[in-house]
DNA sequence: GTCTATATTGTGATAGAC
DNA sequence: GTCTATCACAATATAGAC
């Protein structure tokens, strides 16, 4: 997805734009502008906007997988890192999770690699891991969407949720 | 939000459009077209597109609250109904949950009414209820986004998750 | 309440020259 | 690899006549 140096530069510009101004700012024209070139020139490097997005998604998963692997199998710490990742670059997190996974265009094994620490942390049951993942994803998206009441104690909700999924 | 008959008709058309063709189809022009009028005419009834969306959001929450109240405090059944609601009108569910709640423009108490059955079902602890809600929301959004692997047993993940949040 | 007409801004994408 | 030029749309919104 990022074979050439120019492709890497384009992805870096797109990611910076996404982080700084959010999803709505991620347009072909704005990405080109950040690189001081014109929009049509981008099409020599990527097939279209979606290809750039897929590149960002792959990048995001690789970094997330790395961060989770560094944690190991401590469920509470996995939760902390998962939440921190999403809050650090909310727009990237949404891009990664809002639509169907472009599995065919992602590096082999990346999805499994990202999931592995959580599966281990809940005791090996994939269904339990999926439930715990849904909990974490729900907490993060509701927080990002500003859907919790202002007074809600999110740290406590995380604690309650993660301890509910601790291995038995 | 739907005081006049004409406003109610507009909301009904918008909702049908949303259900039939999804979020992207919900444009002022398409709503007007469905009513056989021109787009500018809508602005005599609603301040703008966002006001129409808020009307749909209020409608959705009222119906969801009703459905959950009918269930009572059976956590498994609440989960089933929550999921069914989201899957029946995915675009409406996303509209209801993707952004900040327009609390000021929603009927008083509607948010609390919607949450009440779940709070009771988990034993009264609001933090526990928020964690369980995050789990349900995460399950639903990941399913709608097509993010679970094709072979994943979602019924089992729901079962595991809900039993993890059952009152103790 | 509805209309016509218009303003303004934006989108992703392509052809073909250099 | 980059450019100019352009396409073909679509969006929300407003003014003013009827």
PDB file of C-alpha atoms (C1' of nucleotides) in Angstrom, chain B residues 26-29 40 43-44 48-49, chain D residues 10-18:
ATOM      1  CA  UNK B  26     -31.189  11.833   3.164  1.00  0.00           C
ATOM      2  CA  UNK B  27     -30.842  15.152   1.378  1.00  0.00           C
ATOM      3  CA  UNK B  28     -33.211  18.070   1.467  1.00  0.00           C
ATOM      4  CA  UNK B  29     -33.875  17.696  -2.220  1.00  0.00           C
ATOM      5  CA  UNK B  40     -36.888  25.361  -0.857  1.00  0.00           C
ATOM      6  CA  UNK B  43     -37.423  25.545   4.713  1.00  0.00           C
ATOM      7  CA  UNK B  44     -40.822  26.999   5.566  1.00  0.00           C
ATOM      8  CA  UNK B  48     -32.708  23.312   8.072  1.00  0.00           C
ATOM      9  CA  UNK B  49     -31.642  19.781   7.476  1.00  0.00           C
TER      10      UNK B  49
ATOM     11  C1'  DA D  10     -24.554  17.378  -5.598  1.00  0.00           C
ATOM     12  C1'  DA D  11     -25.107  19.943  -1.422  1.00  0.00           C
ATOM     13  C1'  DT D  12     -27.588  23.600   1.750  1.00  0.00           C
ATOM     14  C1'  DA D  13     -29.600  27.739   1.667  1.00  0.00           C
ATOM     15  C1'  DT D  14     -31.993  32.346   0.499  1.00  0.00           C
ATOM     16  C1'  DA D  15     -34.798  36.109  -2.018  1.00  0.00           C
ATOM     17  C1'  DG D  16     -38.810  37.372  -3.647  1.00  0.00           C
ATOM     18  C1'  DA D  17     -43.060  36.483  -6.530  1.00  0.00           C
ATOM     19  C1'  DC D  18     -47.558  34.394  -6.351  1.00  0.00           C
TER      20       DC D  18
END
